[in-house]
Short mmCIF file of C-alpha atoms (C1' of nucleotides) in Angstrom, two decimals:
data_model
loop_
_atom_site.label_atom_id
_atom_site.label_comp_id
_atom_site.label_asym_id
_atom_site.label_seq_id
_atom_site.Cartn_x
_atom_site.Cartn_y
_atom_site.Cartn_z
CA UNK T 1 164.45 44.66 91.29
CA UNK T 2 165.69 43.18 88.07
CA UNK T 3 163.93 40.67 85.85
CA UNK T 4 165.82 37.43 85.59
CA UNK T 5 166.65 36.33 82.03
CA UNK T 6 166.74 32.62 82.75
CA UNK T 7 163.92 31.77 85.09
CA UNK T 8 164.94 28.74 87.11
CA UNK T 9 162.32 26.06 86.44
CA UNK T 10 160.96 24.13 89.39
CA UNK T 11 161.83 20.85 87.68
CA UNK T 12 165.52 21.64 87.47
CA UNK T 13 165.70 23.55 90.75
CA UNK T 14 167.79 21.40 93.05
CA UNK T 15 166.35 23.18 96.07
CA UNK T 16 163.04 21.38 95.68
CA UNK T 17 164.67 18.15 96.86
CA UNK T 18 164.99 19.50 100.40
CA UNK T 19 162.03 21.80 100.53
CA UNK T 20 158.33 21.45 101.14
CA UNK T 21 158.08 20.49 97.44
CA UNK T 22 160.03 17.27 97.81
CA UNK T 23 157.05 14.99 97.25
CA UNK T 24 155.80 16.58 94.03
CA UNK T 25 155.68 14.56 90.83
CA UNK T 26 157.51 15.69 87.68
CA UNK T 27 154.22 16.81 86.23
CA UNK T 28 153.31 18.82 89.30
CA UNK T 29 156.71 20.47 89.26
CA UNK T 30 156.36 21.35 85.58
CA UNK T 31 152.94 22.78 86.27
CA UNK T 32 154.36 24.80 89.14
CA UNK T 33 156.79 26.47 86.76
CA UNK T 34 154.01 27.80 84.55
CA UNK T 35 152.86 31.29 85.61
CA UNK T 36 155.76 31.39 88.01
CA UNK T 37 157.54 34.73 88.27
CA UNK T 38 161.13 35.05 89.27
CA UNK T 39 163.02 38.21 90.15
CA UNK T 40 166.26 39.49 91.47
CA UNK T 41 166.09 41.73 94.54
CA UNK T 42 168.80 43.85 96.11
CA UNK T 43 169.27 44.37 99.85
CA UNK T 44 166.52 46.64 101.09
CA UNK T 45 163.92 45.60 98.51
CA UNK T 46 160.53 44.71 99.90
CA UNK T 47 158.62 41.68 98.59
CA UNK T 48 155.41 42.61 100.35
CA UNK T 49 154.27 44.74 103.24
CA UNK T 50 152.48 43.87 106.46
CA UNK T 51 148.76 44.32 105.88
CA UNK T 52 148.95 43.61 102.13
CA UNK T 53 146.67 41.09 100.58
CA UNK T 54 149.02 38.74 98.77
CA UNK T 55 147.78 36.45 96.05
CA UNK T 56 150.62 34.02 95.99
CA UNK T 57 153.63 32.86 97.91
CA UNK T 58 157.36 33.23 97.46
CA UNK T 59 160.13 30.68 97.27
CA UNK T 60 163.63 31.93 98.02
CA UNK T 61 166.12 30.60 95.49
CA UNK T 62 169.14 32.60 96.58
CA UNK T 63 169.94 35.23 99.20
CA UNK T 64 168.26 36.05 102.50
CA UNK T 65 164.93 37.65 103.34
CA UNK T 66 163.87 38.88 106.77
CA UNK T 67 160.26 38.80 107.88
CA UNK T 68 159.49 41.69 110.19
CA UNK T 69 156.54 43.08 112.07
CA UNK T 70 156.44 46.82 112.61
CA UNK T 71 155.55 48.00 116.08
CA UNK T 72 155.68 51.10 118.21
CA UNK T 73 157.13 54.13 116.44
CA UNK T 74 158.15 52.08 113.43
CA UNK T 75 160.42 49.82 115.41
CA UNK T 76 160.87 46.47 113.66
CA UNK T 77 160.73 43.02 115.19
CA UNK T 78 162.35 40.32 113.10
CA UNK T 79 160.13 37.24 113.22
CA UNK T 80 162.22 34.91 111.10
CA UNK T 81 164.59 34.63 108.17
CA UNK T 82 164.06 32.84 104.89
CA UNK T 83 166.89 31.58 102.71
CA UNK T 84 167.38 29.15 99.83
CA UNK T 85 164.57 26.60 99.75
CA UNK T 86 162.36 28.41 102.23
CA UNK T 87 158.87 29.60 101.34
CA UNK T 88 157.26 32.75 102.65
CA UNK T 89 153.80 34.26 102.52
CA UNK T 90 152.08 30.87 102.63
CA UNK T 91 150.70 31.54 106.12
CA UNK T 92 148.56 34.46 105.07
CA UNK T 93 147.31 32.63 101.97
CA UNK T 94 146.28 29.54 103.88
CA UNK T 95 144.66 31.40 106.76
CA UNK T 96 143.08 33.82 104.28
CA UNK T 97 144.37 36.75 106.30
CA UNK T 98 146.38 39.79 105.31
CA UNK T 99 150.16 39.49 105.45
CA UNK T 100 151.19 39.68 109.09
CA UNK T 101 154.79 40.59 108.28
CA UNK T 102 156.82 42.64 105.83
CA UNK T 103 159.33 40.65 103.75
CA UNK T 104 162.53 42.61 103.21
CA UNK T 105 165.65 41.38 101.42
CA UNK T 106 168.83 41.61 103.47
CA UNK T 107 171.16 39.67 101.20
CA UNK T 108 170.73 40.06 97.44
CA UNK T 109 168.18 37.46 96.49
CA UNK T 110 166.50 35.55 93.69
CA UNK T 111 162.92 34.86 94.63
CA UNK T 112 160.20 32.99 92.74
CA UNK T 113 156.54 33.91 93.01
CA UNK T 114 153.85 31.26 92.71
CA UNK T 115 150.13 32.17 92.52
CA UNK T 116 147.90 31.08 95.39
CA UNK T 117 145.76 28.95 93.07
CA UNK T 118 148.70 26.62 92.47
CA UNK T 119 149.14 26.18 96.20
CA UNK T 120 145.49 25.33 96.73
CA UNK T 121 145.61 22.97 93.75
CA UNK T 122 148.52 21.08 95.21
CA UNK T 123 146.96 20.88 98.65
CA UNK T 124 143.81 19.44 97.05
CA UNK T 125 145.54 16.85 94.91
CA UNK T 126 148.67 15.85 96.74
CA UNK T 127 148.23 14.68 100.31
CA UNK T 128 151.95 14.36 100.93
CA UNK T 129 152.36 17.99 99.98
CA UNK T 130 149.50 19.00 102.27
CA UNK T 131 151.18 17.09 105.07
CA UNK T 132 154.54 18.71 104.38
CA UNK T 133 152.97 22.14 104.45
CA UNK T 134 151.18 21.40 107.69
CA UNK T 135 154.36 20.06 109.19
CA UNK T 136 156.09 23.28 108.20
CA UNK T 137 153.43 25.50 109.73
CA UNK T 138 153.42 23.42 112.90
CA UNK T 139 157.20 23.50 113.14
CA UNK T 140 157.17 27.27 112.80
CA UNK T 141 154.47 27.46 115.43
CA UNK T 142 156.63 25.43 117.80
CA UNK T 143 159.55 27.78 117.20
CA UNK T 144 157.37 30.84 117.75
CA UNK T 145 156.14 29.40 121.06
CA UNK T 146 159.70 28.75 122.14
CA UNK T 147 160.62 32.31 121.29
CA UNK T 148 157.72 33.66 123.33
CA UNK T 149 159.04 31.80 126.36
CA UNK T 150 162.56 33.10 125.81
CA UNK T 151 161.63 36.70 125.29
CA UNK T 152 159.30 36.59 128.29
CA UNK T 153 161.74 35.06 130.71
CA UNK T 154 165.33 35.53 129.63
CA UNK T 155 167.52 38.57 130.08
CA UNK T 156 168.77 40.52 127.08
CA UNK T 157 172.24 38.98 127.50
CA UNK T 158 170.82 35.45 127.48
CA UNK T 159 168.68 36.21 124.46
CA UNK T 160 171.56 37.73 122.52
CA UNK T 161 173.73 34.68 123.24
CA UNK T 162 170.89 32.43 122.12
CA UNK T 163 170.21 34.45 118.98
CA UNK T 164 173.86 34.23 118.02
CA UNK T 165 173.70 30.44 118.32
CA UNK T 166 170.46 30.35 116.34
CA UNK T 167 172.04 32.42 113.58
CA UNK T 168 174.98 30.06 113.66
CA UNK T 169 172.62 27.12 113.09
CA UNK T 170 170.66 28.87 110.36
CA UNK T 171 173.47 30.43 108.36
CA UNK T 172 176.54 28.50 109.44
CA UNK T 173 180.16 29.55 109.85
CA UNK T 174 182.99 29.65 107.32
CA UNK T 175 186.35 27.94 107.85
CA UNK T 176 187.43 30.82 110.11
CA UNK T 177 184.30 30.41 112.26
CA UNK T 178 182.84 33.63 110.88
CA UNK T 179 179.05 33.79 110.82
CA UNK T 180 177.76 33.63 107.25
CA UNK T 181 175.25 36.43 107.56
CA UNK T 182 175.89 40.14 107.98
CA UNK T 183 173.46 42.01 110.18
CA UNK T 184 173.56 45.55 111.51
CA UNK T 185 173.55 46.00 115.26
CA UNK T 186 170.06 47.38 114.87
CA UNK T 187 168.90 44.23 113.08
CA UNK T 188 170.37 42.11 115.85
CA UNK T 189 168.50 44.27 118.36
CA UNK T 190 165.33 43.72 116.34
CA UNK T 191 165.68 39.96 116.66
CA UNK T 192 166.55 39.99 120.34
CA UNK T 193 163.89 42.57 121.10
CA UNK T 194 166.02 45.22 122.75
CA UNK T 195 167.67 48.60 122.11
CA UNK T 196 170.52 48.90 119.60
CA UNK T 197 172.80 50.32 122.31
CA UNK T 198 172.25 47.24 124.45
CA UNK T 199 173.35 44.95 121.64
CA UNK T 200 176.44 47.07 121.00
CA UNK T 201 177.40 46.96 124.66
CA UNK T 202 176.80 43.25 125.04
CA UNK T 203 178.69 42.41 121.86
CA UNK T 204 181.75 44.31 123.10
CA UNK T 205 181.36 42.52 126.41
CA UNK T 206 181.32 39.14 124.63
CA UNK T 207 184.33 40.35 122.66
CA UNK T 208 186.37 41.30 125.73
CA UNK T 209 185.40 37.95 127.24
CA UNK T 210 186.96 36.35 124.13
CA UNK T 211 183.68 34.62 123.23
CA UNK T 212 183.48 36.30 119.86
CA UNK T 213 185.67 38.53 117.69
CA UNK T 214 184.22 41.45 115.76
CA UNK T 215 185.23 42.99 112.47
CA UNK T 216 182.59 45.40 111.28
CA UNK T 217 179.51 43.26 110.86
CA UNK T 218 181.48 40.06 110.76
CA UNK T 219 181.12 37.97 113.89
CA UNK T 220 183.68 35.28 114.54
CA UNK T 221 182.76 32.56 117.03
CA UNK T 222 185.59 31.83 119.43
CA UNK T 223 183.85 29.92 122.20
CA UNK T 224 180.50 28.37 121.39
CA UNK T 225 180.23 26.44 124.63
CA UNK T 226 180.34 29.59 126.68
CA UNK T 227 177.79 31.13 124.34
CA UNK T 228 175.46 28.19 124.90
CA UNK T 229 175.99 28.47 128.63
CA UNK T 230 175.34 32.22 128.55
CA UNK T 231 172.09 31.64 126.70
CA UNK T 232 170.83 29.79 129.77
CA UNK T 233 170.11 26.81 127.63
CA UNK T 234 168.07 24.14 129.35
CA UNK T 235 165.98 21.02 128.65
CA UNK R 1 140.07 12.49 136.57
CA UNK R 2 136.77 10.71 136.33
CA UNK R 3 135.50 8.47 133.57
CA UNK R 4 132.45 9.88 131.87
CA UNK R 5 129.43 7.58 131.81
CA UNK R 6 127.90 8.97 128.67
CA UNK R 7 130.64 9.65 126.17
CA UNK R 8 129.50 12.45 123.88
CA UNK R 9 129.58 11.12 120.33
CA UNK R 10 131.09 13.29 117.63
CA UNK R 11 127.91 12.97 115.56
CA UNK R 12 125.72 14.51 118.22
CA UNK R 13 128.30 16.96 119.52
CA UNK R 14 127.05 20.38 118.55
CA UNK R 15 130.53 21.81 118.91
CA UNK R 16 131.64 20.19 115.70
CA UNK R 17 129.54 22.66 113.71
CA UNK R 18 131.86 25.50 114.62
CA UNK R 19 135.13 23.67 114.96
CA UNK R 20 137.78 22.37 112.62
CA UNK R 21 135.50 19.34 112.11
CA UNK R 22 132.75 21.29 110.43
CA UNK R 23 133.31 19.78 106.97
CA UNK R 24 133.26 16.15 108.03
CA UNK R 25 130.64 13.79 106.62
CA UNK R 26 128.28 11.84 108.91
CA UNK R 27 130.31 8.73 108.27
CA UNK R 28 133.57 10.44 109.13
CA UNK R 29 132.06 11.79 112.33
CA UNK R 30 130.79 8.34 113.31
CA UNK R 31 134.19 6.90 112.60
CA UNK R 32 135.79 9.60 114.71
CA UNK R 33 133.71 8.51 117.70
CA UNK R 34 135.09 4.96 117.57
CA UNK R 35 138.20 4.55 119.77
CA UNK R 36 137.55 8.00 121.13
CA UNK R 37 138.16 8.42 124.83
CA UNK R 38 136.43 11.04 126.92
CA UNK R 39 137.22 12.07 130.45
CA UNK R 40 136.36 14.57 133.08
CA UNK R 41 139.25 16.57 134.51
CA UNK R 42 139.36 18.84 137.53
CA UNK R 43 141.28 22.10 137.79
CA UNK R 44 144.97 21.28 138.09
CA UNK R 45 144.80 18.01 136.14
CA UNK R 46 147.41 17.65 133.43
CA UNK R 47 146.47 16.22 130.03
CA UNK R 48 150.07 15.86 128.89
CA UNK R 49 153.46 17.28 129.73
CA UNK R 50 155.94 19.24 127.67
CA UNK R 51 158.39 16.78 126.14
CA UNK R 52 155.88 13.90 126.09
CA UNK R 53 155.32 11.95 122.93
CA UNK R 54 151.58 12.11 122.44
CA UNK R 55 149.81 9.67 120.17
CA UNK R 56 146.61 11.55 119.68
CA UNK R 57 145.03 14.92 120.06
CA UNK R 58 142.44 16.36 122.40
CA UNK R 59 139.18 18.13 121.77
CA UNK R 60 137.84 20.27 124.59
CA UNK R 61 134.12 19.69 125.09
CA UNK R 62 133.67 21.74 128.26
CA UNK R 63 135.88 23.78 130.57
CA UNK R 64 139.18 25.53 129.99
CA UNK R 65 142.70 24.22 129.45
CA UNK R 66 145.87 26.30 129.51
CA UNK R 67 148.88 25.42 127.40
CA UNK R 68 152.09 26.38 129.15
CA UNK R 69 155.79 26.16 128.53
CA UNK R 70 158.05 25.79 131.52
CA UNK R 71 161.12 27.99 131.63
CA UNK R 72 163.73 29.20 134.04
CA UNK R 73 163.33 27.83 137.56
CA UNK R 74 159.97 26.24 136.75
CA UNK R 75 158.37 29.52 135.83
CA UNK R 76 155.43 28.98 133.48
CA UNK R 77 154.60 30.91 130.34
CA UNK R 78 151.02 30.55 129.18
CA UNK R 79 151.03 30.16 125.39
CA UNK R 80 147.30 29.92 124.82
CA UNK R 81 143.98 28.72 126.19
CA UNK R 82 141.67 26.06 124.78
CA UNK R 83 137.96 25.93 125.50
CA UNK R 84 134.85 24.27 124.06
CA UNK R 85 135.42 23.30 120.43
CA UNK R 86 139.18 23.89 120.47
CA UNK R 87 141.64 21.12 119.73
CA UNK R 88 145.05 20.76 121.35
CA UNK R 89 148.07 18.59 120.79
CA UNK R 90 147.61 18.52 117.02
CA UNK R 91 150.73 20.59 116.47
CA UNK R 92 153.10 18.03 117.89
CA UNK R 93 151.37 15.17 116.03
CA UNK R 94 151.52 16.90 112.68
CA UNK R 95 155.10 18.11 113.04
CA UNK R 96 156.05 14.72 114.51
CA UNK R 97 157.76 16.47 117.41
CA UNK R 98 157.41 16.03 121.15
CA UNK R 99 154.77 18.13 122.89
CA UNK R 100 156.11 21.67 123.18
CA UNK R 101 153.70 22.60 125.95
CA UNK R 102 152.05 21.17 129.03
CA UNK R 103 148.24 21.10 128.94
CA UNK R 104 146.75 21.88 132.35
CA UNK R 105 143.06 22.19 133.18
CA UNK R 106 142.14 25.48 134.84
CA UNK R 107 138.37 25.17 134.71
CA UNK R 108 136.83 21.73 135.25
CA UNK R 109 136.73 20.16 131.82
CA UNK R 110 135.40 17.37 129.66
CA UNK R 111 137.98 16.47 127.07
CA UNK R 112 137.88 13.89 124.27
CA UNK R 113 140.98 12.09 123.06
CA UNK R 114 141.31 11.02 119.44
CA UNK R 115 144.17 8.79 118.25
CA UNK R 116 146.66 10.29 115.81
CA UNK R 117 145.81 7.70 113.15
CA UNK R 118 142.32 9.16 112.84
CA UNK R 119 143.79 12.60 112.28
CA UNK R 120 146.11 11.37 109.55
CA UNK R 121 143.27 9.41 107.98
CA UNK R 122 141.09 12.51 107.79
CA UNK R 123 143.91 14.65 106.39
CA UNK R 124 144.47 12.00 103.70
CA UNK R 125 140.85 11.62 102.69
CA UNK R 126 139.19 14.95 103.30
CA UNK R 127 140.80 17.96 101.68
CA UNK R 128 138.46 20.43 103.33
CA UNK R 129 139.51 19.09 106.69
CA UNK R 130 143.18 19.35 105.76
CA UNK R 131 142.56 22.95 104.72
CA UNK R 132 140.72 23.74 107.95
CA UNK R 133 143.55 22.28 109.97
CA UNK R 134 146.13 24.24 108.02
CA UNK R 135 144.10 27.39 108.43
CA UNK R 136 144.01 26.78 112.15
CA UNK R 137 147.77 26.25 112.42
CA UNK R 138 148.42 29.34 110.31
CA UNK R 139 146.03 31.43 112.37
CA UNK R 140 147.76 30.35 115.55
CA UNK R 141 151.09 31.16 113.96
CA UNK R 142 149.89 34.65 113.14
CA UNK R 143 148.77 35.15 116.73
CA UNK R 144 152.09 33.88 118.06
CA UNK R 145 153.96 36.33 115.82
CA UNK R 146 151.80 39.18 117.06
CA UNK R 147 152.51 38.18 120.61
CA UNK R 148 156.26 38.15 119.97
CA UNK R 149 156.04 41.74 118.77
CA UNK R 150 154.03 42.79 121.80
CA UNK R 151 156.19 41.15 124.37
CA UNK R 152 159.33 42.50 122.69
CA UNK R 153 158.19 46.08 122.43
CA UNK R 154 155.43 46.90 124.86
CA UNK R 155 155.74 47.74 128.53
CA UNK R 156 154.28 45.48 131.19
CA UNK R 157 151.39 47.89 131.71
CA UNK R 158 150.55 47.89 128.00
CA UNK R 159 150.76 44.12 127.84
CA UNK R 160 148.53 43.63 130.87
CA UNK R 161 145.91 45.97 129.40
CA UNK R 162 146.08 44.07 126.13
CA UNK R 163 145.89 40.67 127.80
CA UNK R 164 142.78 41.77 129.68
CA UNK R 165 141.15 42.74 126.40
CA UNK R 166 142.24 39.45 124.80
CA UNK R 167 140.73 37.51 127.70
CA UNK R 168 137.58 39.55 127.29
CA UNK R 169 137.39 38.50 123.63
CA UNK R 170 138.14 34.85 124.36
CA UNK R 171 135.95 34.28 127.40
CA UNK R 172 133.47 37.12 127.30
CA UNK R 173 131.76 39.08 130.07
CA UNK R 174 128.56 38.40 131.96
CA UNK R 175 125.70 40.88 132.26
CA UNK R 176 127.65 42.74 134.98
CA UNK R 177 130.72 43.03 132.73
CA UNK R 178 132.57 40.46 134.80
CA UNK R 179 135.20 38.46 132.92
CA UNK R 180 134.07 34.85 132.49
CA UNK R 181 137.37 33.25 133.44
CA UNK R 182 139.02 33.15 136.86
CA UNK R 183 142.79 33.37 136.85
CA UNK R 184 145.22 33.79 139.71
CA UNK R 185 147.48 36.84 139.67
CA UNK R 186 150.32 34.45 138.99
CA UNK R 187 148.57 33.03 135.94
CA UNK R 188 147.96 36.54 134.65
CA UNK R 189 151.66 37.24 135.17
CA UNK R 190 152.46 34.07 133.24
CA UNK R 191 150.50 35.29 130.24
CA UNK R 192 151.89 38.81 130.32
CA UNK R 193 155.40 37.56 130.95
CA UNK R 194 156.18 39.46 134.14
CA UNK R 195 156.43 39.04 137.92
CA UNK R 196 153.32 38.31 139.96
CA UNK R 197 153.95 41.41 142.08
CA UNK R 198 153.93 43.60 138.98
CA UNK R 199 150.51 42.27 137.98
CA UNK R 200 149.16 42.85 141.48
CA UNK R 201 150.42 46.42 141.51
CA UNK R 202 149.13 47.22 138.03
CA UNK R 203 145.72 45.69 138.69
CA UNK R 204 145.29 47.88 141.77
CA UNK R 205 146.42 50.83 139.69
CA UNK R 206 143.77 50.03 137.05
CA UNK R 207 141.30 49.66 139.90
CA UNK R 208 142.04 53.05 141.44
CA UNK R 209 141.81 54.54 137.95
CA UNK R 210 138.28 53.06 137.78
CA UNK R 211 139.15 51.01 134.69
CA UNK R 212 138.33 47.73 136.38
CA UNK R 213 136.81 46.54 139.65
CA UNK R 214 138.24 43.60 141.53
CA UNK R 215 136.57 41.04 143.73
CA UNK R 216 138.91 38.19 144.46
CA UNK R 217 139.71 36.73 141.07
CA UNK R 218 136.69 38.31 139.46
CA UNK R 219 137.56 41.18 137.17
CA UNK R 220 134.82 43.59 136.21
CA UNK R 221 135.39 45.78 133.16
CA UNK R 222 134.39 49.39 133.79
CA UNK R 223 136.11 51.23 130.95
CA UNK R 224 137.15 49.19 127.95
CA UNK R 225 138.10 52.17 125.82
CA UNK R 226 140.72 53.27 128.29
CA UNK R 227 141.97 49.69 128.48
CA UNK R 228 142.35 49.61 124.71
CA UNK R 229 144.14 52.93 124.81
CA UNK R 230 146.44 51.76 127.60
CA UNK R 231 147.33 48.68 125.58
CA UNK R 232 148.89 50.99 123.02
CA UNK R 233 146.72 49.43 120.40
CA UNK R 234 147.59 50.46 116.87
CA UNK R 235 146.94 49.53 113.23
"C1'" DA W 1 136.62 23.55 162.79
"C1'" DA W 2 141.47 23.94 163.06
"C1'" DG W 3 145.59 23.84 160.89
"C1'" DT W 4 148.23 24.35 156.78
"C1'" DA W 5 149.22 25.93 152.41
"C1'" DA W 6 148.49 29.05 148.75
"C1'" DA W 7 147.44 33.46 147.08
"C1'" DC W 8 147.35 38.37 147.63
"C1'" DA W 9 149.24 42.74 148.96
"C1'" DT W 10 152.70 46.33 149.92
"C1'" DG W 11 157.14 48.57 150.86
"C1'" DA W 12 162.04 48.89 150.19
"C1'" DC W 13 165.60 48.06 147.38
"C1'" DA W 14 168.45 46.33 143.49
"C1'" DA W 15 169.11 45.16 138.91
"C1'" DA W 16 168.25 45.48 134.22
"C1'" DA W 17 167.50 47.94 130.44
"C1'" DA W 18 165.92 52.12 127.95
"C1'" DT W 19 166.77 56.73 126.76
"C1'" DC W 20 169.43 60.73 125.74
"C1'" DA W 21 173.42 63.06 124.19
"C1'" DC W 22 177.22 63.19 121.54
"C1'" DA W 23 181.40 61.73 118.94
"C1'" DA W 24 183.73 58.75 115.74
"C1'" DA W 25 183.78 55.61 112.02
"C1'" DA W 26 181.98 53.51 108.06
"C1'" DA W 27 179.07 53.27 104.11
"C1'" DC W 28 176.98 55.48 100.40
"C1'" DA W 29 175.90 58.88 96.75
"C1'" DA W 30 176.87 62.67 93.72
"C1'" DT U 1 186.93 62.50 96.01
"C1'" DT U 2 183.99 64.97 98.84
"C1'" DG U 3 180.04 65.60 101.32
"C1'" DT U 4 176.21 63.33 103.50
"C1'" DT U 5 173.91 59.84 105.78
"C1'" DT U 6 173.90 55.79 108.38
"C1'" DT U 7 175.93 52.99 111.66
"C1'" DT U 8 178.71 52.20 115.60
"C1'" DG U 9 180.39 53.26 120.08
"C1'" DT U 10 180.44 55.24 124.89
"C1'" DG U 11 179.04 57.76 129.09
"C1'" DA U 12 175.52 59.54 132.06
"C1'" DT U 13 171.00 59.26 133.64
"C1'" DT U 14 166.27 57.71 134.24
"C1'" DT U 15 162.77 54.48 133.99
"C1'" DT U 16 161.08 50.15 134.36
"C1'" DT U 17 160.82 46.00 136.32
"C1'" DG U 18 162.30 42.28 139.31
"C1'" DT U 19 163.51 40.58 143.87
"C1'" DC U 20 163.22 40.14 148.69
"C1'" DA U 21 160.97 40.53 153.02
"C1'" DT U 22 156.95 40.44 155.53
"C1'" DG U 23 152.14 40.47 156.81
"C1'" DT U 24 147.38 39.46 155.65
"C1'" DT U 25 143.81 37.14 153.61
"C1'" DT U 26 141.79 33.34 151.36
"C1'" DA U 27 141.40 28.57 150.05
"C1'" DC U 28 142.09 23.83 150.97
"C1'" DT U 29 142.69 19.53 153.82
"C1'" DT U 30 141.82 16.31 157.30
#
DNA sequence: AAGTAAACATGACAAAAATCACAAAAACAA
DNA sequence: TTGTTTTTGTGATTTTTGTCATGTTTACTT
């Protein structure tokens, strides 16, 4: 964890245009920058731990953070990812509960920290912001509900196929159709909710079926339609 | 579905004291009652279907409603229950998405319907209400995340034990320790995320272990500590 | 009250997935 | 670079869970 020399100000941060902060006035943005902390975190760094009381929320400026819950015998379940423009920790502030996840950096990141008071201030004074925040929470809730259905009803193969497509949507592919996020097999297993060995086996199966190509942690998408079909996509 | 003669007004509704509406002024409550619909629904009635665009939200005055997502081959997954004082449908209004669940009555219910415009009006003009609503969404999100972990990592037996304890918390027991909600084995399976046969087998197992007693759909709790232990409860 | 449909129960079996054991490869640190 | 740790990969085995078949009981309908 390294202190950043030039703290990106919220006013000049181009991420705010697309984020939950998009309806803030110049003054509100300037005010947001005051008291704001900003740090650089390497892969493996933890922003906060499950069960912590956090007194602010985090805005990811660069890199990728995974939010995980720790279960039986320390086994992690990845709940979601946060990348540039995403905010994390706001749930536990708003519901006045302890953090329900651990936030761990998986791709070297620059993350800003904003005290809870600022969040409450904005909610009080800017209705559009309150609405945006609510929309965000409700969207996440919808996604969580969808995931509950999937994990309850789909096979591991279907879920892995679906997770690959979700990762594709979230992180995109480069010009060679290579997924723009590197995850260990264990991390993949911790999203899908299965054993690491199962992911390894299924990935090689997808590979021999020419659906994907593998090169270390790089996953190249060769046949997305089949992947969608394998995920038992409906609706 | 029967029209109620005497529509309960929001001002006189004693549920509002404990609900998300607790910070509304008398005037706001009176205003909420205008345009409000209120109906009686029998078990099996559907308030709205997954995929519907709903233009209002529902407040449960009496009875129990289950929120389900429909998955593979029509198999239902119960996401949550709503009972007296709970509101449903607000998620899809706030996130401006289609309903992500179907709301089905499982215990004869009186349910009020409030147009979306009223909700937006309150969010705009009453910051405490906006905060309450946010808190609610964030609390639900936390519960959903917890459930994802459970379903991903626990065995069916552990999940059933946990679900029984959750139902106990939500609906309570009578003086004979009988759970105050009647669910079919299939509905239990649709909460736990397993096959109906598995629930039947595990319930009889719990019964022969003297953890519960069964009488039709009535479940009597004989040994809650063992149930908690079986649920692999930690933290 | 009789007939029909739904829910409950149980056994046998099959499928899916976890676990264990171990080896090879890759990543990391000194 | 070398040694160490982590990650990846594979086979064998066991456990868990789902599916299918069938019979019984209970609830609902007319």
